[in-house]
Amino acid sequence: MAFRSSMTGEDAQPGLLSDRRYLALYLPTWPTDYLKRAEPALTGPLALYERIKGGLRLAAVDRLAGAQKLYIGQNLADARAMVPDLTAREIDQPLLEAAFGIFADWHSNASPLVAVMSDMNAYGDLVLDITGVSHLFGSELAMLRMLVLRLRQLGYAADGAVASSIGAAWAASHFAPNRVVAADQTGSLLDGLSVAALRLLPMQIAGLTQMGLKQIGQLRGRDRKGLQARFGASLIMRIDQAYGYLEERMTPRLPVAERYAERKFPDPIGLMDDVLMTTHDLGIQLGIRLESEGLGAQAFHLFLYRVDHKVMTLSVNAGSPTRDPDHIARLFANRAERLQGEYDAGFGIDMIRLAASSVAPLEPSQLGAFSRGDDTDLGRLYDRMSSRLGTLSVVRSAFVDTHIPERAVRLEPVIARSIDNPAALPDPEQPRPLRLLPMPELVGITAEVPDGPPMAMTWRRVSYRFVKAQGPERLNAEWWRSGQRLVLVPPATPQELEELKKLGKTPPYIPNVPLFYTWNAVRDYYVAEDAGGRRFWLFRLGIYGVAPNPTWYLHGFFS
């Protein structure tokens, strides 16, 4: 079929559509074409079937099977009777959906905004936002011709169309393919198409056909409320989306990056060294663009487009905004070392794109004889280590605003560090051990009086006798961290304790309310030293006379 471009005519309807342009690709036999490309031995008619309650029915047929009157939904037994040499396989929906997603990503070499139109089928329909892109191919018609012809050369049955709305592009690709529809010609094109071009449900199409409404143009003059009451709000929505009265948004599969640089190769490359050299060159181009805008980026994405319609992605992150091409290339080099065994260029890479995201203002700086770049050099070292070892392998200790020791410090990736909170810094006057146990361990303690300092300890079946002890330092519980419903209750009086003891209840008692007793989680910390000079950090959990069973724990060690 020839490729056509519609021109402005007398029946133009300006002002109805937005200024965006979309290219829709329709691959009617993609599942079978994909399998035939993967297995060249499949040369005869091929059909894929699915299991239903009533038996087995066809879910996909190739062009050879379709030419022999086989159709989707047909019983498998009838299909075998009509075509004896038919090759039938059970369809693998998850495999096909995943493969079509990878296939869609490959089309981002034509436009960075590519989405799978899965509202009618999980595979077979693609849409590209080509606004501001088509001039790179010469024109919209040249771009459409290039995309469709290269798919056909790969062995896929493919058609396409360009229009000013996603709905119109889909309708044209299915029912009036291989044409570029001008914005003011969308209405006249849609009016003559079947109502099935609106992406309606089979029940809606059948109902409209029974009423004699076979073309989209017949719906435009009818009462909208009546159509909505009989066929649902989705019919009105599809009409408005197709004509451009209602915006339909696409969901790109790959991260959208407005700033990128790319290079196409006349002959495919395959070596990782060539990829990294190209990445450095693209980093220079991207850095110049970022510098002209006064920006830097923290996330960089490398897309490697293979000639076998697959794309490999590689992303790195920096701790602070940067546009230095040497640093960017080094991050990808370190990351590539980790993925060396997984790198597969296939039959070659014919295009590489380097994109930047998470941009932020970055003022230009000039280093002189008396400048210090310690912070910058240290930050780049963190970036390279994180790229080579992994983000979670290079962490730093960040102070948390809490007085509970095991919560006072948390580990966070050094390239995603948070702003230090001055209120979270530890009190230098309070003694804290250099080493804490992963979890406080239960110990046996001997003391002169129940609430006095410890005199001896048994830990892990070893006894220690203390020669001196310092404390206590009382740390109250953080009641606001409890996941239960909190009720703050004052300590019970001796009379209340006696009355509740007779009733067999623990103090204080409020029926049907889960309680959080702050006095049962109070910690009294001691620094105890034994005869060998070892210093331990211990605490008693609970207060004698109030908590049911106060217990002792070892929490850490001093130097």
Coordinates of C-alpha atoms in Angstrom, one line a residue:
M1 CA 0.0 0.0 0.0
A2 CA 1.3 3.5 -0.9
F3 CA 2.0 6.0 1.8
R4 CA -0.2 9.1 1.6
S5 CA -0.3 12.5 3.2
S6 CA -3.6 14.3 3.5
M7 CA -3.6 18.0 2.7
T8 CA -5.8 20.8 4.0
G9 CA -9.1 21.0 2.1
E10 CA -12.3 22.9 2.1
D11 CA -13.8 20.6 4.7
A12 CA -11.1 21.4 7.2
Q13 CA -12.2 21.8 10.9
P14 CA -9.5 23.9 12.5
G15 CA -9.3 24.5 16.2
L16 CA -10.5 21.1 17.3
L17 CA -7.2 19.4 18.0
S18 CA -4.0 20.1 20.0
D19 CA -0.7 20.8 18.4
R20 CA 0.8 17.4 19.2
R21 CA 1.4 14.7 16.7
Y22 CA 1.3 10.9 17.2
L23 CA 2.4 8.0 15.2
A24 CA 0.6 4.7 15.7
L25 CA 2.0 1.3 14.6
Y26 CA -0.2 -1.7 14.0
L27 CA 1.3 -5.2 14.0
P28 CA -1.7 -7.5 13.5
T29 CA 0.2 -10.8 13.5
W30 CA 3.0 -9.8 15.9
P31 CA 2.8 -13.0 18.2
T32 CA 3.3 -15.4 15.3
D33 CA 5.8 -13.2 13.5
Y34 CA 7.8 -13.0 16.7
L35 CA 7.9 -16.8 17.1
K36 CA 8.8 -17.3 13.4
R37 CA 11.7 -14.9 13.8
A38 CA 12.9 -16.8 16.9
E39 CA 12.5 -20.2 15.1
P40 CA 13.2 -19.9 11.4
A41 CA 12.2 -23.6 11.0
L42 CA 8.5 -22.5 11.3
T43 CA 7.7 -21.9 7.7
G44 CA 4.2 -23.2 7.3
P45 CA 0.9 -21.9 8.7
L46 CA 1.1 -21.1 12.4
A47 CA -1.6 -20.6 15.0
L48 CA -1.6 -20.0 18.8
Y49 CA -4.4 -21.3 20.9
E50 CA -5.7 -20.7 24.4
R51 CA -7.6 -22.9 26.8
I52 CA -11.2 -21.9 27.6
K53 CA -14.0 -23.7 29.4
G54 CA -15.5 -24.9 26.2
G55 CA -12.2 -26.3 24.8
L56 CA -9.4 -24.8 22.8
R57 CA -9.7 -21.7 20.5
L58 CA -7.3 -19.8 18.4
A59 CA -5.8 -16.7 20.0
A60 CA -3.5 -15.6 17.1
V61 CA -2.9 -16.7 13.5
D62 CA -0.2 -15.8 11.0
R63 CA -0.6 -14.5 7.5
L64 CA -0.5 -17.9 5.9
A65 CA -3.2 -19.3 8.3
G66 CA -5.3 -16.2 7.8
A67 CA -5.1 -16.6 4.0
Q68 CA -6.7 -20.0 4.5
K69 CA -9.7 -18.5 6.3
L70 CA -8.6 -19.2 9.9
Y71 CA -9.6 -16.5 12.4
I72 CA -9.1 -15.6 16.0
G73 CA -11.7 -17.3 18.2
Q74 CA -12.1 -20.3 16.0
N75 CA -12.2 -23.8 17.5
L76 CA -8.8 -25.5 17.2
A77 CA -10.3 -28.7 16.0
D78 CA -12.1 -26.9 13.1
A79 CA -8.9 -25.1 12.3
R80 CA -6.9 -28.4 12.0
A81 CA -9.6 -29.8 9.8
M82 CA -9.4 -26.9 7.4
V83 CA -5.6 -26.7 7.4
P84 CA -4.1 -30.1 7.9
D85 CA -0.5 -28.8 7.9
L86 CA -1.3 -26.2 10.6
T87 CA 1.3 -25.8 13.4
A88 CA -0.5 -25.1 16.6
R89 CA 1.0 -24.0 19.9
E90 CA -0.4 -22.9 23.2
I91 CA 0.0 -19.2 23.6
D92 CA 2.3 -17.9 26.4
Q93 CA 0.8 -14.5 27.3
P94 CA 3.4 -13.3 29.8
L95 CA 6.2 -14.2 27.4
L96 CA 4.6 -12.3 24.6
E97 CA 3.8 -9.3 26.7
A98 CA 7.3 -9.0 28.1
A99 CA 8.8 -9.5 24.6
F100 CA 6.5 -6.8 23.1
G101 CA 7.6 -4.4 25.9
I102 CA 11.2 -4.9 24.9
F103 CA 10.2 -4.5 21.2
A104 CA 8.5 -1.2 22.1
D105 CA 11.6 0.1 23.9
W106 CA 13.6 -0.4 20.7
H107 CA 11.4 2.2 19.0
S108 CA 12.6 4.9 21.3
N109 CA 15.5 5.3 18.8
A110 CA 12.9 7.2 16.7
S111 CA 11.2 9.1 19.5
P112 CA 11.9 9.1 23.2
L113 CA 8.2 8.9 24.0
V114 CA 6.9 5.3 23.2
A115 CA 4.0 3.5 24.8
V116 CA 2.2 0.3 24.3
M117 CA -1.5 0.7 23.6
S118 CA -2.8 -2.1 25.7
D119 CA -6.4 -1.0 26.0
M120 CA -7.5 -3.4 23.2
N121 CA -4.6 -5.9 23.2
A122 CA -1.5 -6.4 25.3
Y123 CA 0.6 -6.5 22.2
G124 CA 0.3 -5.3 18.6
D125 CA -0.2 -1.6 19.0
L126 CA 2.4 1.1 19.6
V127 CA 2.1 4.9 19.8
L128 CA 5.0 7.4 19.5
D129 CA 4.8 11.0 20.3
I130 CA 6.7 12.5 17.4
T131 CA 6.1 16.2 18.2
G132 CA 9.2 18.0 17.3
V133 CA 10.9 14.8 16.1
S134 CA 9.7 14.2 12.6
H135 CA 12.0 16.8 11.0
L136 CA 15.0 14.7 11.9
F137 CA 13.7 12.2 9.3
G138 CA 12.8 14.7 6.7
S139 CA 9.0 14.8 7.3
E140 CA 6.2 13.0 9.0
L141 CA 5.6 10.9 5.9
A142 CA 9.3 10.0 5.6
M143 CA 9.4 9.0 9.3
L144 CA 6.2 6.8 8.9
R145 CA 7.6 5.2 5.8
M146 CA 10.9 4.4 7.5
L147 CA 9.4 2.9 10.6
V148 CA 6.9 0.7 8.7
L149 CA 9.3 -0.5 6.1
R150 CA 12.0 -1.5 8.6
L151 CA 9.5 -3.6 10.5
R152 CA 8.4 -5.3 7.3
Q153 CA 12.1 -6.0 6.4
L154 CA 12.4 -7.7 9.8
G155 CA 9.5 -10.0 8.9
Y156 CA 6.6 -8.2 10.7
A157 CA 3.3 -7.3 9.1
A158 CA 3.0 -3.6 10.0
D159 CA 1.0 -0.6 9.1
G160 CA 0.9 2.9 10.6
A161 CA -0.5 6.3 10.6
V162 CA 0.2 9.8 11.9
A163 CA -2.5 12.1 13.4
S164 CA -3.1 14.8 16.0
S165 CA -4.7 12.5 18.6
I166 CA -3.9 9.0 19.8
G167 CA -7.4 7.8 19.0
A168 CA -7.3 9.1 15.4
A169 CA -3.8 7.7 14.8
W170 CA -5.0 4.3 16.1
A171 CA -8.1 4.4 14.0
A172 CA -6.2 5.3 10.8
S173 CA -3.5 2.7 11.4
H174 CA -6.2 0.0 11.6
F175 CA -8.8 1.2 9.0
A176 CA -7.0 3.7 6.8
P177 CA -3.3 2.8 7.1
N178 CA -0.1 4.3 5.9
R179 CA -1.1 7.9 5.8
V180 CA -0.4 11.2 7.5
V181 CA -3.5 12.9 8.6
A182 CA -3.3 16.7 8.9
A183 CA -4.8 18.2 12.0
D184 CA -7.6 19.9 10.1
Q185 CA -8.4 16.7 8.2
T186 CA -9.0 14.5 11.3
G187 CA -12.7 15.0 11.4
S188 CA -13.4 14.2 7.7
L189 CA -11.2 11.0 8.0
L190 CA -12.9 9.7 11.1
D191 CA -16.4 10.4 9.8
G192 CA -16.1 7.8 7.1
L193 CA -14.5 5.1 9.3
S194 CA -16.3 2.2 11.0
V195 CA -17.4 2.6 14.6
A196 CA -15.0 -0.2 15.4
A197 CA -12.2 2.4 14.9
L198 CA -13.2 4.0 18.2
R199 CA -11.7 1.1 20.2
L200 CA -15.1 0.1 21.6
L201 CA -16.1 -3.1 23.2
P202 CA -17.7 -5.9 21.0
M203 CA -21.1 -5.4 22.7
Q204 CA -21.0 -1.7 22.0
I205 CA -20.1 -2.2 18.3
A206 CA -22.9 -4.8 17.9
G207 CA -25.4 -2.5 19.5
L208 CA -24.5 0.4 17.3
T209 CA -24.6 -1.8 14.2
Q210 CA -28.1 -3.0 15.1
M211 CA -29.2 0.6 15.3
G212 CA -27.8 1.3 11.8
L213 CA -25.0 3.4 13.2
K214 CA -22.1 1.9 11.3
Q215 CA -19.9 5.0 10.7
I216 CA -18.4 7.3 13.3
G217 CA -19.8 10.4 11.5
Q218 CA -23.3 9.1 12.2
L219 CA -22.7 9.4 15.9
R220 CA -21.7 13.1 15.9
G221 CA -25.1 14.5 15.2
R222 CA -27.0 12.3 17.7
D223 CA -28.0 13.1 21.3
R224 CA -24.9 12.5 23.5
K225 CA -27.0 11.8 26.6
G226 CA -29.0 9.2 24.8
L227 CA -25.8 7.5 23.5
Q228 CA -24.3 7.6 26.9
A229 CA -27.4 6.1 28.6
R230 CA -27.5 3.2 26.2
F231 CA -23.8 2.5 25.4
G232 CA -22.0 3.9 28.4
A233 CA -19.8 6.9 29.1
S234 CA -16.8 5.1 27.4
L235 CA -18.4 5.7 24.0
I236 CA -18.6 9.4 24.5
M237 CA -15.0 9.4 25.9
R238 CA -13.7 7.5 22.8
I239 CA -15.4 9.9 20.4
D240 CA -14.0 13.0 22.2
Q241 CA -10.5 11.4 22.4
A242 CA -10.5 10.5 18.7
Y243 CA -11.6 14.0 17.5
G244 CA -9.3 15.7 20.0
Y245 CA -11.9 17.3 22.3
L246 CA -10.6 15.3 25.2
E247 CA -6.9 14.8 25.9
E248 CA -5.6 11.2 26.0
R249 CA -2.3 10.8 27.7
M250 CA 0.2 8.1 26.9
T251 CA 2.4 6.4 29.5
P252 CA 6.0 6.1 28.1
R253 CA 7.8 2.9 29.0
L254 CA 11.3 4.4 29.3
P255 CA 12.1 7.4 31.6
V256 CA 11.4 10.7 29.9
A257 CA 14.5 12.8 29.5
E258 CA 14.3 16.1 27.7
R259 CA 18.1 16.5 27.6
Y260 CA 20.0 13.8 25.7
A261 CA 22.6 13.3 23.1
E262 CA 22.8 10.4 20.6
R263 CA 24.9 9.0 17.9
K264 CA 24.0 6.6 15.0
F265 CA 26.5 4.3 13.4
P266 CA 26.6 3.4 9.7
D267 CA 28.2 0.1 10.8
P268 CA 27.1 -1.6 14.0
I269 CA 29.6 -1.7 16.9
G270 CA 29.9 -4.4 19.5
L271 CA 32.9 -3.9 21.8
M272 CA 32.4 -2.4 25.3
D273 CA 35.4 -0.2 24.8
D274 CA 33.8 1.4 21.8
V275 CA 30.6 1.9 23.8
L276 CA 32.5 3.7 26.6
M277 CA 34.4 5.9 24.1
T278 CA 31.1 6.9 22.5
T279 CA 29.7 7.6 26.0
H280 CA 32.5 10.0 26.7
D281 CA 31.8 11.9 23.4
L282 CA 28.1 12.0 24.2
G283 CA 28.9 13.2 27.7
I284 CA 30.8 16.2 26.1
Q285 CA 27.8 17.1 24.0
L286 CA 25.3 16.6 26.9
G287 CA 27.6 18.7 29.2
I288 CA 27.7 21.6 26.8
R289 CA 23.9 21.6 26.6
L290 CA 23.6 21.5 30.4
E291 CA 26.1 24.2 30.8
S292 CA 24.3 26.5 28.4
E293 CA 21.2 26.1 30.6
G294 CA 23.1 26.5 33.8
L295 CA 22.1 23.0 34.9
G296 CA 23.7 19.8 36.2
A297 CA 22.2 16.3 36.5
Q298 CA 22.4 13.5 39.1
A299 CA 21.0 10.6 37.0
F300 CA 22.3 9.5 33.6
H301 CA 20.8 6.8 31.4
L302 CA 22.6 5.0 28.6
F303 CA 20.5 3.3 25.9
L304 CA 22.2 0.9 23.5
Y305 CA 20.0 0.1 20.5
R306 CA 20.8 -3.3 18.9
V307 CA 20.1 -4.1 15.3
D308 CA 17.9 -7.0 16.4
H309 CA 15.2 -4.6 17.7
K310 CA 16.3 -4.8 21.3
V311 CA 17.6 -2.1 23.6
M312 CA 19.9 -2.3 26.6
T313 CA 19.7 0.3 29.4
L314 CA 22.3 1.3 31.9
S315 CA 21.8 4.0 34.6
V316 CA 24.1 5.6 37.1
N317 CA 23.7 8.2 39.8
A318 CA 25.8 11.0 41.1
G319 CA 25.8 12.3 44.7
S320 CA 25.5 15.9 43.5
P321 CA 24.6 17.6 40.2
T322 CA 27.4 17.3 37.6
R323 CA 28.0 17.8 33.9
D324 CA 31.7 16.8 33.8
P325 CA 32.0 14.3 30.8
D326 CA 35.1 12.6 32.3
H327 CA 33.2 11.9 35.5
I328 CA 30.1 10.7 33.7
A329 CA 32.1 8.4 31.5
R330 CA 34.0 7.0 34.5
L331 CA 30.7 6.2 36.3
F332 CA 29.5 4.1 33.3
A333 CA 32.9 2.5 33.0
N334 CA 32.8 1.4 36.7
R335 CA 29.2 0.2 36.3
A336 CA 30.2 -1.7 33.1
E337 CA 32.8 -3.7 35.0
R338 CA 30.0 -5.1 37.2
L339 CA 28.0 -6.1 34.1
Q340 CA 30.8 -7.4 32.0
G341 CA 29.4 -11.0 32.1
E342 CA 25.9 -9.8 31.2
Y343 CA 26.8 -7.5 28.3
D344 CA 25.6 -8.9 25.0
A345 CA 25.7 -6.7 21.9
G346 CA 23.9 -9.3 19.8
F347 CA 24.4 -8.6 16.1
G348 CA 25.7 -5.1 16.9
I349 CA 24.7 -1.7 18.2
D350 CA 23.6 0.9 15.6
M351 CA 22.7 3.7 18.0
I352 CA 23.6 5.0 21.5
R353 CA 21.7 7.6 23.4
L354 CA 22.9 9.3 26.7
A355 CA 20.1 11.0 28.6
A356 CA 20.2 13.1 31.8
S357 CA 17.4 13.4 34.4
S358 CA 17.1 14.8 38.0
V359 CA 18.5 18.1 36.8
A360 CA 19.2 21.0 39.2
P361 CA 20.9 24.4 38.8
L362 CA 24.7 24.2 38.8
E363 CA 26.7 27.4 38.6
P364 CA 29.9 27.4 36.6
S365 CA 33.1 27.2 38.7
Q366 CA 36.7 27.9 38.0
L367 CA 39.5 26.3 40.0
G368 CA 42.5 28.6 40.5
A369 CA 45.9 28.1 42.2
F370 CA 44.5 28.7 45.7
S371 CA 41.2 26.9 45.3
R372 CA 40.4 23.7 47.2
G373 CA 38.5 20.8 45.4
D374 CA 38.6 18.4 48.3
D375 CA 34.8 18.1 48.6
T376 CA 34.4 17.7 44.9
D377 CA 37.1 15.0 44.7
L378 CA 35.7 13.2 47.6
G379 CA 32.2 13.3 46.1
R380 CA 33.5 11.9 42.8
L381 CA 35.2 9.1 44.7
Y382 CA 31.9 8.2 46.4
D383 CA 30.2 8.2 43.0
R384 CA 32.7 5.9 41.4
M385 CA 32.7 3.5 44.4
S386 CA 28.9 3.4 44.4
S387 CA 28.9 2.8 40.6
R388 CA 31.4 0.0 40.9
L389 CA 30.2 -1.7 44.1
G390 CA 26.5 -0.7 44.2
T391 CA 24.6 2.1 45.8
L392 CA 23.9 0.2 49.1
S393 CA 27.5 -0.8 49.4
V394 CA 28.8 2.7 50.1
V395 CA 26.9 4.2 53.1
R396 CA 27.5 6.7 55.8
S397 CA 26.2 7.1 59.3
A398 CA 23.5 9.8 59.7
F399 CA 22.4 11.0 63.1
V400 CA 18.7 10.7 64.0
D401 CA 16.9 13.1 66.4
T402 CA 16.2 10.5 69.1
H403 CA 17.6 9.5 72.5
I404 CA 17.1 5.8 72.0
P405 CA 20.7 4.5 71.4
E406 CA 19.9 1.9 68.7
R407 CA 17.9 4.5 66.8
A408 CA 20.3 7.3 67.1
V409 CA 22.3 6.4 63.9
R410 CA 21.1 5.1 60.6
L411 CA 23.0 4.1 57.5
E412 CA 22.1 5.8 54.2
P413 CA 23.7 5.7 50.7
V414 CA 26.4 8.3 50.6
I415 CA 25.3 9.5 47.1
A416 CA 21.8 10.0 48.4
R417 CA 22.7 11.6 51.7
S418 CA 20.1 13.7 53.5
I419 CA 20.7 17.1 55.1
D420 CA 22.3 16.8 58.5
N421 CA 20.0 17.8 61.4
P422 CA 21.9 19.9 64.0
A423 CA 19.4 18.8 66.7
A424 CA 20.3 15.1 66.1
L425 CA 24.0 15.5 67.0
P426 CA 25.0 13.5 70.1
D427 CA 25.6 15.3 73.4
P428 CA 29.4 15.3 74.0
E429 CA 28.8 15.3 77.8
Q430 CA 26.9 12.0 77.7
P431 CA 29.2 8.9 77.6
R432 CA 28.5 6.6 74.7
P433 CA 30.4 3.4 73.8
L434 CA 32.2 3.0 70.5
R435 CA 30.6 -0.3 69.9
L436 CA 27.0 -1.4 70.3
L437 CA 25.7 -4.9 70.1
P438 CA 23.4 -5.6 67.2
M439 CA 20.7 -6.2 69.7
P440 CA 20.8 -5.7 73.5
E441 CA 21.5 -9.1 75.1
L442 CA 19.9 -10.3 78.3
V443 CA 22.3 -10.7 81.3
G444 CA 22.1 -11.7 84.9
I445 CA 22.9 -8.9 87.4
T446 CA 23.7 -8.9 91.1
A447 CA 23.2 -5.7 93.0
E448 CA 23.2 -4.7 96.7
V449 CA 19.7 -3.3 96.4
P450 CA 17.2 -3.9 93.6
D451 CA 17.4 -0.4 92.2
G452 CA 21.1 0.0 92.9
P453 CA 24.1 -0.2 90.5
P454 CA 25.3 -3.6 89.3
M455 CA 28.0 -5.4 91.2
A456 CA 28.4 -8.5 89.1
M457 CA 27.2 -9.8 85.7
T458 CA 26.8 -13.1 84.0
W459 CA 26.9 -12.8 80.2
R460 CA 27.1 -15.8 77.8
R461 CA 27.9 -18.1 80.8
V462 CA 30.9 -16.0 81.9
S463 CA 30.9 -14.1 85.2
Y464 CA 32.2 -10.6 85.6
R465 CA 32.7 -8.7 88.9
F466 CA 32.6 -5.0 88.7
V467 CA 34.9 -2.8 90.8
K468 CA 33.0 0.5 90.0
A469 CA 29.9 1.7 88.3
Q470 CA 28.7 5.0 87.1
G471 CA 25.0 6.0 86.7
P472 CA 22.2 5.8 86.3
E473 CA 21.3 7.7 83.1
R474 CA 17.5 7.4 82.7
L475 CA 16.1 7.2 79.1
N476 CA 12.3 7.2 78.8
A477 CA 10.5 5.3 76.0
E478 CA 9.3 7.1 72.9
W479 CA 5.6 6.3 73.2
W480 CA 4.8 8.0 69.8
R481 CA 6.6 5.2 67.9
S482 CA 4.1 2.6 69.1
G483 CA 1.8 1.2 66.4
Q484 CA -0.9 0.6 69.0
R485 CA -3.6 3.0 70.1
L486 CA -1.8 5.0 72.8
V487 CA -3.3 5.9 76.2
L488 CA -1.2 7.8 78.7
V489 CA -2.0 6.6 82.2
P490 CA -0.4 7.9 85.4
P491 CA 1.3 5.3 87.7
A492 CA -1.1 3.4 89.9
T493 CA -1.2 4.2 93.7
P494 CA -0.5 1.4 96.3
Q495 CA -4.3 1.1 97.0
E496 CA -5.1 0.7 93.3
L497 CA -2.3 -1.9 93.0
E498 CA -3.8 -3.9 95.8
E499 CA -7.3 -3.7 94.4
L500 CA -6.2 -4.7 90.9
K501 CA -4.1 -7.6 92.3
K502 CA -7.2 -9.0 94.0
L503 CA -9.0 -8.9 90.6
G504 CA -6.1 -10.6 88.9
K505 CA -5.4 -7.6 86.6
T506 CA -2.2 -5.7 85.8
P507 CA -2.1 -2.0 86.6
P508 CA -3.5 0.3 85.3
Y509 CA -6.4 -1.3 83.6
I510 CA -8.8 0.1 80.9
P511 CA -11.0 -2.4 79.2
N512 CA -10.9 -3.0 75.4
V513 CA -8.0 -0.5 74.9
P514 CA -4.5 -1.6 74.0
L515 CA -2.2 0.3 76.3
F516 CA 1.4 1.3 76.0
Y517 CA 3.1 1.7 79.4
T518 CA 5.9 4.2 79.3
W519 CA 7.0 3.2 82.8
N520 CA 7.5 -0.4 81.7
A521 CA 10.0 0.7 79.0
V522 CA 12.1 3.1 81.0
R523 CA 15.9 2.4 80.8
D524 CA 18.5 3.1 83.5
Y525 CA 21.9 3.0 81.9
Y526 CA 25.2 2.3 83.9
V527 CA 28.8 2.3 82.9
A528 CA 30.4 -0.6 84.8
E529 CA 34.1 -1.6 84.9
D530 CA 35.5 -4.9 86.0
A531 CA 38.9 -5.7 87.5
G532 CA 40.5 -6.3 84.1
G533 CA 39.7 -2.7 82.9
R534 CA 36.8 -3.7 80.6
R535 CA 34.0 -1.2 80.6
F536 CA 30.5 -2.3 79.8
W537 CA 27.3 -0.3 79.0
L538 CA 24.3 -1.9 80.7
F539 CA 20.7 -0.9 81.3
R540 CA 17.8 -2.0 83.5
L541 CA 14.5 -2.1 81.6
G542 CA 11.6 -1.1 83.8
I543 CA 11.4 0.5 87.3
Y544 CA 11.3 -1.7 90.4
G545 CA 8.0 -1.4 92.2
V546 CA 6.2 -0.3 89.0
A547 CA 7.1 -2.6 86.2
P548 CA 6.2 -6.3 86.6
N549 CA 9.6 -7.8 85.9
P550 CA 12.5 -5.4 85.4
T551 CA 15.3 -7.0 83.5
W552 CA 19.0 -6.2 82.7
Y553 CA 20.6 -6.0 79.3
L554 CA 24.1 -5.5 77.9
H555 CA 24.1 -2.9 75.2
G556 CA 27.7 -2.0 74.3
F557 CA 31.4 -1.8 75.2
F558 CA 33.7 1.2 75.8
S559 CA 37.3 1.2 74.5

